[in-house]
């Protein structure tokens, strides 16, 4: 299988016909410029049909190329090309490698976020997941305890199923030494908060998903706006979780 694809000019040229590889490459450049995936941290994964596309670990995300993206099969078909499991984490044992960049001259590890991405696919039916190390997301986990809460902010409407008067809640889980060790607590948070499209990780960052890369991108931009807004409101003495009073 060839991982190559024709280039696009930048993220504004992406469309429904863009390949998952094109989307990942361009969004990683965009999110690097936002400060969400600096220092090789963060990442993105896309699911299209039974195929999962995921960027490698330990590489500068703004420099990722199309042929450096792993492609996995999620069909649970015993007759997939490679019968050797790529990971032994719960819920991932059935995944099979379809395209491995290491077969083409590279020496990469698959993203350590893969078990967390898989939770979003299996539990939420997500089509794309973004993991951000944005400063706003990390700071939001410090000014809130177990839940991030905001209400009466126009941008809340950008999260599917929410409106201006609603209270948007995002669970916050404790960080661990290794990414895959977050799996159990993230699963519990997703079960407890069935309407969330994000899970914050204390002193770490956030996982955000959507039905496809377009919705995931929208959710990511809105959540990051709300994280930054809430932190600044707290600095100014406002409680973003409380409706404004009227005289």
Short mmCIF file of C-alpha atoms in Angstrom, two decimals:
data_model
loop_
_atom_site.label_atom_id
_atom_site.label_comp_id
_atom_site.label_asym_id
_atom_site.label_seq_id
_atom_site.Cartn_x
_atom_site.Cartn_y
_atom_site.Cartn_z
CA UNK A 1 0.00 0.00 0.00
CA UNK A 2 1.31 3.42 -0.90
CA UNK A 3 1.02 6.15 1.70
CA UNK A 4 1.89 8.89 -0.75
CA UNK A 5 -0.67 11.49 -1.77
CA UNK A 6 -0.67 14.69 -3.77
CA UNK A 7 0.16 17.76 -1.70
CA UNK A 8 -2.29 20.44 -0.69
CA UNK A 9 -1.36 24.08 -0.28
CA UNK A 10 -2.26 24.33 3.41
CA UNK A 11 -5.11 23.43 5.78
CA UNK A 12 -7.50 25.81 3.99
CA UNK A 13 -7.24 23.61 0.89
CA UNK A 14 -8.47 20.51 2.71
CA UNK A 15 -11.82 19.07 1.63
CA UNK A 16 -13.95 15.95 1.98
CA UNK A 17 -11.88 14.40 -0.81
CA UNK A 18 -8.59 14.93 1.03
CA UNK A 19 -6.86 11.76 2.21
CA UNK A 20 -6.43 11.15 5.94
CA UNK A 21 -2.69 11.54 5.43
CA UNK A 22 -3.19 14.98 3.89
CA UNK A 23 -5.47 16.04 6.72
CA UNK A 24 -3.05 14.89 9.43
CA UNK A 25 -0.04 16.58 7.81
CA UNK A 26 -1.78 19.91 7.35
CA UNK A 27 -3.57 19.99 10.70
CA UNK A 28 -0.35 19.16 12.52
CA UNK A 29 1.27 22.21 10.91
CA UNK A 30 -1.70 24.34 11.90
CA UNK A 31 -1.80 23.09 15.47
CA UNK A 32 1.94 23.49 15.84
CA UNK A 33 1.49 27.16 14.97
CA UNK A 34 -1.26 27.32 17.61
CA UNK A 35 1.15 25.90 20.20
CA UNK A 36 -0.92 22.75 20.67
CA UNK A 37 1.64 20.15 19.51
CA UNK A 38 5.05 21.65 20.19
CA UNK A 39 8.12 19.73 21.27
CA UNK A 40 6.90 16.49 19.58
CA UNK A 41 3.94 16.40 22.01
CA UNK A 42 0.30 15.92 21.08
CA UNK A 43 -1.05 14.27 17.97
CA UNK A 44 -3.99 13.38 15.80
CA UNK A 45 -5.63 10.23 14.53
CA UNK A 46 -8.32 9.73 11.89
CA UNK A 47 -10.57 6.74 11.27
CA UNK A 48 -12.05 6.15 7.82
CA UNK A 49 -14.03 2.97 7.44
CA UNK A 50 -12.05 0.26 9.21
CA UNK A 51 -8.73 2.03 8.67
CA UNK A 52 -7.07 4.08 11.42
CA UNK A 53 -4.41 6.64 10.51
CA UNK A 54 -2.06 7.76 13.26
CA UNK A 55 1.06 9.91 13.42
CA UNK A 56 4.28 8.48 14.88
CA UNK A 57 5.58 9.25 18.36
CA UNK A 58 8.62 11.38 19.16
CA UNK A 59 8.67 13.34 15.92
CA UNK A 60 8.15 17.06 15.42
CA UNK A 61 4.52 17.14 14.42
CA UNK A 62 4.89 20.12 12.07
CA UNK A 63 7.40 18.12 10.00
CA UNK A 64 5.37 14.94 9.50
CA UNK A 65 5.20 13.66 5.93
CA UNK A 66 2.47 11.60 4.27
CA UNK A 67 4.56 8.42 4.16
CA UNK A 68 5.38 8.62 7.88
CA UNK A 69 1.83 7.94 9.04
CA UNK A 70 0.91 4.49 10.36
CA UNK A 71 -2.21 2.83 8.97
CA UNK A 72 -4.00 0.21 11.08
CA UNK A 73 -6.96 -2.07 10.42
CA UNK A 74 -9.83 -2.12 12.93
CA UNK A 75 -12.04 -4.65 11.17
CA UNK A 76 -11.40 -7.53 13.61
CA UNK A 77 -10.89 -9.68 10.53
CA UNK A 78 -8.62 -12.64 11.20
CA UNK A 79 -7.53 -12.56 7.57
CA UNK A 80 -5.91 -9.12 7.68
CA UNK A 81 -2.55 -8.78 5.95
CA UNK A 82 -0.48 -8.94 9.12
CA UNK A 83 -1.74 -11.16 11.91
CA UNK A 84 0.73 -9.87 14.49
CA UNK A 85 -0.92 -7.48 17.00
CA UNK A 86 0.60 -4.02 17.13
CA UNK A 87 -0.30 -3.46 20.78
CA UNK A 88 -1.52 -5.49 23.73
CA UNK A 89 -3.52 -2.83 25.52
CA UNK A 90 -7.13 -3.67 26.32
CA UNK A 91 -9.35 -2.89 23.37
CA UNK A 92 -6.44 -2.74 20.93
CA UNK A 93 -5.40 -6.37 20.62
CA UNK A 94 -7.32 -6.86 17.38
CA UNK A 95 -5.65 -3.97 15.51
CA UNK A 96 -3.39 -4.97 12.62
CA UNK A 97 -0.74 -3.03 10.75
CA UNK A 98 -1.61 -2.18 7.15
CA UNK A 99 1.09 0.38 6.43
CA UNK A 100 4.24 0.71 8.53
CA UNK A 101 6.58 3.62 7.69
CA UNK A 102 9.44 1.61 9.16
CA UNK A 103 9.17 -0.67 6.11
CA UNK A 104 10.08 2.37 4.01
CA UNK A 105 13.30 3.57 5.61
CA UNK A 106 12.04 5.15 8.82
CA UNK A 107 12.52 4.18 12.46
CA UNK A 108 9.42 5.35 14.30
CA UNK A 109 7.23 4.19 17.14
CA UNK A 110 3.47 4.36 16.84
CA UNK A 111 1.97 7.11 18.98
CA UNK A 112 1.67 6.30 22.67
CA UNK A 113 -1.77 7.94 22.46
CA UNK A 114 -3.10 5.05 20.37
CA UNK A 115 -5.01 3.31 23.24
CA UNK A 116 -6.71 6.63 24.08
CA UNK A 117 -7.60 7.29 20.47
CA UNK A 118 -9.05 3.79 20.31
CA UNK A 119 -11.34 4.53 23.25
CA UNK A 120 -12.84 7.43 21.31
CA UNK A 121 -13.40 5.21 18.28
CA UNK A 122 -14.91 2.31 20.18
CA UNK A 123 -16.94 4.21 22.80
CA UNK A 124 -18.02 7.29 20.86
CA UNK A 125 -17.90 6.23 17.23
CA UNK A 126 -15.48 9.08 16.59
CA UNK A 127 -13.95 9.66 13.17
CA UNK A 128 -11.05 11.79 14.38
CA UNK A 129 -9.30 12.54 17.67
CA UNK A 130 -6.96 15.39 18.53
CA UNK A 131 -4.56 15.33 21.49
CA UNK A 132 -3.38 18.80 22.46
CA UNK A 133 -0.72 20.02 24.87
CA UNK A 134 -1.97 23.60 24.64
CA UNK A 135 -1.07 25.85 27.56
CA UNK A 136 -4.71 26.92 27.87
CA UNK A 137 -5.83 23.31 28.31
CA UNK A 138 -3.16 22.58 30.91
CA UNK A 139 -3.92 25.75 32.87
CA UNK A 140 -7.63 24.96 32.81
CA UNK A 141 -6.87 21.77 34.75
CA UNK A 142 -5.22 23.87 37.47
CA UNK A 143 -7.99 26.42 37.98
CA UNK A 144 -10.67 23.70 38.00
CA UNK A 145 -10.62 20.52 40.06
CA UNK A 146 -12.51 17.47 38.78
CA UNK A 147 -14.65 19.25 36.19
CA UNK A 148 -14.17 22.14 33.81
CA UNK A 149 -17.42 24.15 33.76
CA UNK A 150 -18.50 27.19 31.77
CA UNK A 151 -21.86 28.72 30.95
CA UNK A 152 -23.37 31.76 29.19
CA UNK A 153 -20.58 32.01 26.63
CA UNK A 154 -21.49 32.26 22.95
CA UNK A 155 -18.80 29.83 21.79
CA UNK A 156 -20.38 27.00 23.78
CA UNK A 157 -22.76 26.69 20.82
CA UNK A 158 -19.84 25.34 18.79
CA UNK A 159 -19.88 22.07 20.74
CA UNK A 160 -22.50 19.70 19.37
CA UNK A 161 -25.66 19.58 21.49
CA UNK A 162 -24.85 22.68 23.56
CA UNK A 163 -26.27 26.20 23.67
CA UNK A 164 -25.51 29.59 25.22
CA UNK A 165 -27.51 28.92 28.39
CA UNK A 166 -26.17 25.42 28.93
CA UNK A 167 -23.38 24.52 31.33
CA UNK A 168 -20.62 22.84 29.38
CA UNK A 169 -18.78 20.26 31.48
CA UNK A 170 -15.50 18.54 30.65
CA UNK A 171 -14.15 15.86 33.03
CA UNK A 172 -10.61 16.22 34.34
CA UNK A 173 -8.60 13.08 35.07
CA UNK A 174 -5.26 12.73 36.86
CA UNK A 175 -2.10 12.44 34.80
CA UNK A 176 0.15 9.37 34.78
CA UNK A 177 3.79 8.76 33.96
CA UNK A 178 2.94 7.04 30.68
CA UNK A 179 0.21 7.93 28.20
CA UNK A 180 -1.28 4.45 27.94
CA UNK A 181 -1.79 4.36 31.72
CA UNK A 182 -4.54 6.96 31.27
CA UNK A 183 -6.76 4.41 29.54
CA UNK A 184 -8.80 3.22 32.54
CA UNK A 185 -9.47 6.66 34.00
CA UNK A 186 -10.33 8.08 30.59
CA UNK A 187 -12.75 5.21 29.97
CA UNK A 188 -14.41 5.89 33.33
CA UNK A 189 -14.71 9.60 32.54
CA UNK A 190 -16.27 8.89 29.15
CA UNK A 191 -18.78 6.54 30.77
CA UNK A 192 -19.65 9.08 33.48
CA UNK A 193 -19.96 12.00 31.04
CA UNK A 194 -21.71 10.58 27.96
CA UNK A 195 -22.29 14.01 26.39
CA UNK A 196 -18.71 15.26 26.45
CA UNK A 197 -16.52 15.47 23.37
CA UNK A 198 -13.36 16.01 25.42
CA UNK A 199 -11.42 14.77 28.42
CA UNK A 200 -8.87 17.01 30.13
CA UNK A 201 -5.77 15.51 31.74
CA UNK A 202 -4.42 17.29 34.84
CA UNK A 203 -1.16 19.19 34.20
CA UNK A 204 -0.99 17.60 30.76
CA UNK A 205 -3.50 18.50 28.05
CA UNK A 206 -6.74 17.34 26.46
CA UNK A 207 -8.25 14.73 24.13
CA UNK A 208 -10.97 16.06 21.80
CA UNK A 209 -12.98 14.16 19.19
CA UNK A 210 -15.75 14.45 16.61
CA UNK A 211 -17.66 12.34 14.09
CA UNK A 212 -15.05 13.25 11.44
CA UNK A 213 -12.01 15.48 11.16
CA UNK A 214 -14.14 18.53 10.33
CA UNK A 215 -16.23 18.23 13.50
CA UNK A 216 -13.16 17.33 15.58
CA UNK A 217 -11.42 20.46 14.28
CA UNK A 218 -14.44 22.59 15.16
CA UNK A 219 -14.67 21.09 18.63
CA UNK A 220 -10.93 21.54 19.21
CA UNK A 221 -11.00 25.22 18.29
CA UNK A 222 -14.07 25.88 20.43
CA UNK A 223 -12.81 23.97 23.47
CA UNK A 224 -9.44 25.75 23.33
CA UNK A 225 -11.19 29.12 23.14
CA UNK A 226 -13.29 28.20 26.18
CA UNK A 227 -10.26 26.94 28.13
CA UNK A 228 -8.41 30.21 27.54
CA UNK A 229 -11.52 32.26 28.22
CA UNK A 230 -12.23 30.50 31.53
CA UNK A 231 -8.66 30.95 32.77
CA UNK A 232 -8.72 34.66 31.96
CA UNK A 233 -12.17 35.10 33.51
CA UNK A 234 -10.86 33.54 36.72
CA UNK A 235 -7.92 35.97 36.67
CA UNK A 236 -10.37 38.86 36.37
CA UNK A 237 -12.45 37.62 39.28
CA UNK A 238 -15.32 36.11 37.27
CA UNK A 239 -16.60 32.59 37.81
CA UNK A 240 -17.18 31.14 34.31
CA UNK A 241 -19.34 28.35 35.74
CA UNK A 242 -21.93 30.76 37.21
CA UNK A 243 -24.58 32.58 35.11
CA UNK A 244 -24.23 36.37 35.14
CA UNK A 245 -26.49 38.27 37.49
CA UNK A 246 -28.95 40.86 36.16
CA UNK A 247 -29.89 44.05 37.95
#
